[in-house]
mmCIF file of C-alpha atoms in Angstrom:
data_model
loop_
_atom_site.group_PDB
_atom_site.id
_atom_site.type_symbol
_atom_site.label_atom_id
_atom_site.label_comp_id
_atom_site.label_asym_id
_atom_site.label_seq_id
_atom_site.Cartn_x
_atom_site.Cartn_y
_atom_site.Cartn_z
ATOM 1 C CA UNK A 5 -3.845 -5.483 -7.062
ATOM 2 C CA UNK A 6 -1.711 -8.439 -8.048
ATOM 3 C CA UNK A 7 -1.477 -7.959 -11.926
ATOM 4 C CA UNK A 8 2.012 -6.898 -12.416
ATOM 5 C CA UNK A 9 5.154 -9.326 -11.609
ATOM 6 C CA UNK A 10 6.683 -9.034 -8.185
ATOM 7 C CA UNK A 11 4.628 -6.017 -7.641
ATOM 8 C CA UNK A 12 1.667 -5.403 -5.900
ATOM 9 C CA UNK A 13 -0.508 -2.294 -5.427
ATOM 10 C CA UNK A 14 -1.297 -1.690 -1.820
ATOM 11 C CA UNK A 15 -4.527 0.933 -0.997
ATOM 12 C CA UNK A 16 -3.720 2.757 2.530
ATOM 13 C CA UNK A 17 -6.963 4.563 4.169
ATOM 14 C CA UNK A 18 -6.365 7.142 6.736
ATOM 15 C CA UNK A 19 -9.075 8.916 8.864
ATOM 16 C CA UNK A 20 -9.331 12.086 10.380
ATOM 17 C CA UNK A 21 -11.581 14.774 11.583
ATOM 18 C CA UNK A 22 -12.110 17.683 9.395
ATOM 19 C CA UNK A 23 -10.961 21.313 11.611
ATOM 20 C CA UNK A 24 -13.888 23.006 11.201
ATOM 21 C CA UNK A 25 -16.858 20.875 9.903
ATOM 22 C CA UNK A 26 -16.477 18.011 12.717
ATOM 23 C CA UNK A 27 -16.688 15.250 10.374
ATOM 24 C CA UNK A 28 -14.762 11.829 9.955
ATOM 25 C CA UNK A 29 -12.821 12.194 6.589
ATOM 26 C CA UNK A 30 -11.530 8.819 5.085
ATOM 27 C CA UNK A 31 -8.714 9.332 2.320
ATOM 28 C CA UNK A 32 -6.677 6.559 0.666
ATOM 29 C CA UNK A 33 -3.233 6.324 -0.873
ATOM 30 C CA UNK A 34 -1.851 3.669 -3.199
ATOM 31 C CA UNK A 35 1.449 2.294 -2.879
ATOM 32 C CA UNK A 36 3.286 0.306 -4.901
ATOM 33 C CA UNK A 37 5.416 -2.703 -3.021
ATOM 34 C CA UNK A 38 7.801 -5.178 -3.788
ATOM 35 C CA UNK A 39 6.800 -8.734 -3.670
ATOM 36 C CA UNK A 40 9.109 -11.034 -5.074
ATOM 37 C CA UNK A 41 7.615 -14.283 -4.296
ATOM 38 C CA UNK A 42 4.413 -13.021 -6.007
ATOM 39 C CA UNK A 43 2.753 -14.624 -2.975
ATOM 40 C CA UNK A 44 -0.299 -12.501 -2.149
ATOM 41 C CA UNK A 45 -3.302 -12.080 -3.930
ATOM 42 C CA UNK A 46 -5.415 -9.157 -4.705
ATOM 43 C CA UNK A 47 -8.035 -8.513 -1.343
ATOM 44 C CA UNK A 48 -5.175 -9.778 0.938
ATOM 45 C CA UNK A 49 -4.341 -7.444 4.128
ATOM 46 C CA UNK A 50 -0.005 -6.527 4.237
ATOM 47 C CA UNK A 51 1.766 -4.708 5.965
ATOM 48 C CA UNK A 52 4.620 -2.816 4.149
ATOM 49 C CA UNK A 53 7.979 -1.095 4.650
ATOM 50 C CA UNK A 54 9.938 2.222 3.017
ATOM 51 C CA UNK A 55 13.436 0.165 1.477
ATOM 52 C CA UNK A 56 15.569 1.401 -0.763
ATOM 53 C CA UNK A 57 14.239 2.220 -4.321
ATOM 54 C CA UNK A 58 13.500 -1.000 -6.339
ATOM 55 C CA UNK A 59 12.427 0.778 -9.556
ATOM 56 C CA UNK A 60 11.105 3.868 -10.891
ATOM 57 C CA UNK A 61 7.796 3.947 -8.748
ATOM 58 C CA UNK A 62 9.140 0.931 -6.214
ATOM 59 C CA UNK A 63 9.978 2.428 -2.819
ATOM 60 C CA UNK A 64 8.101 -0.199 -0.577
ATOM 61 C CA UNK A 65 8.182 -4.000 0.551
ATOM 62 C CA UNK A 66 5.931 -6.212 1.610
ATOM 63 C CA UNK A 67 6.654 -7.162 5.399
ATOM 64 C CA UNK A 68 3.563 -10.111 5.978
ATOM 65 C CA UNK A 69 0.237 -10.531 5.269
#
């Protein structure tokens, strides 16, 4: 999500195997990253790094898309 200035919502999906039923488990995380070029757009693929805190809930940067 791109709504908010020099901020954009990044959805990470991780996959696993549950122990005992055998099954692939996908569960997602949202992060919140620091953009200040506002240059990407929501459905965009980033990568993103931990920095130093930015803001209350700001803790990540965008790296490239």
């Amino acid at each position: 999500s791109d709504k908010n200035e020099q901020t954009v919502t990044v959805s990470v999906e991780r996959r696993f195997k549950h122990p005992v039923l055998k099954k692939i488990i996908r569960k997602s995380k949202k992060y919140r990253a620091h953009d200040p070029k506002n240059s990407f757009k929501e459905g965009d693929q980033v990568r993103i790094q931990e920095c130093a805190p930015v803001s209350k809930s700001k803790r990540w940067e965008v790296l490239v898309a």
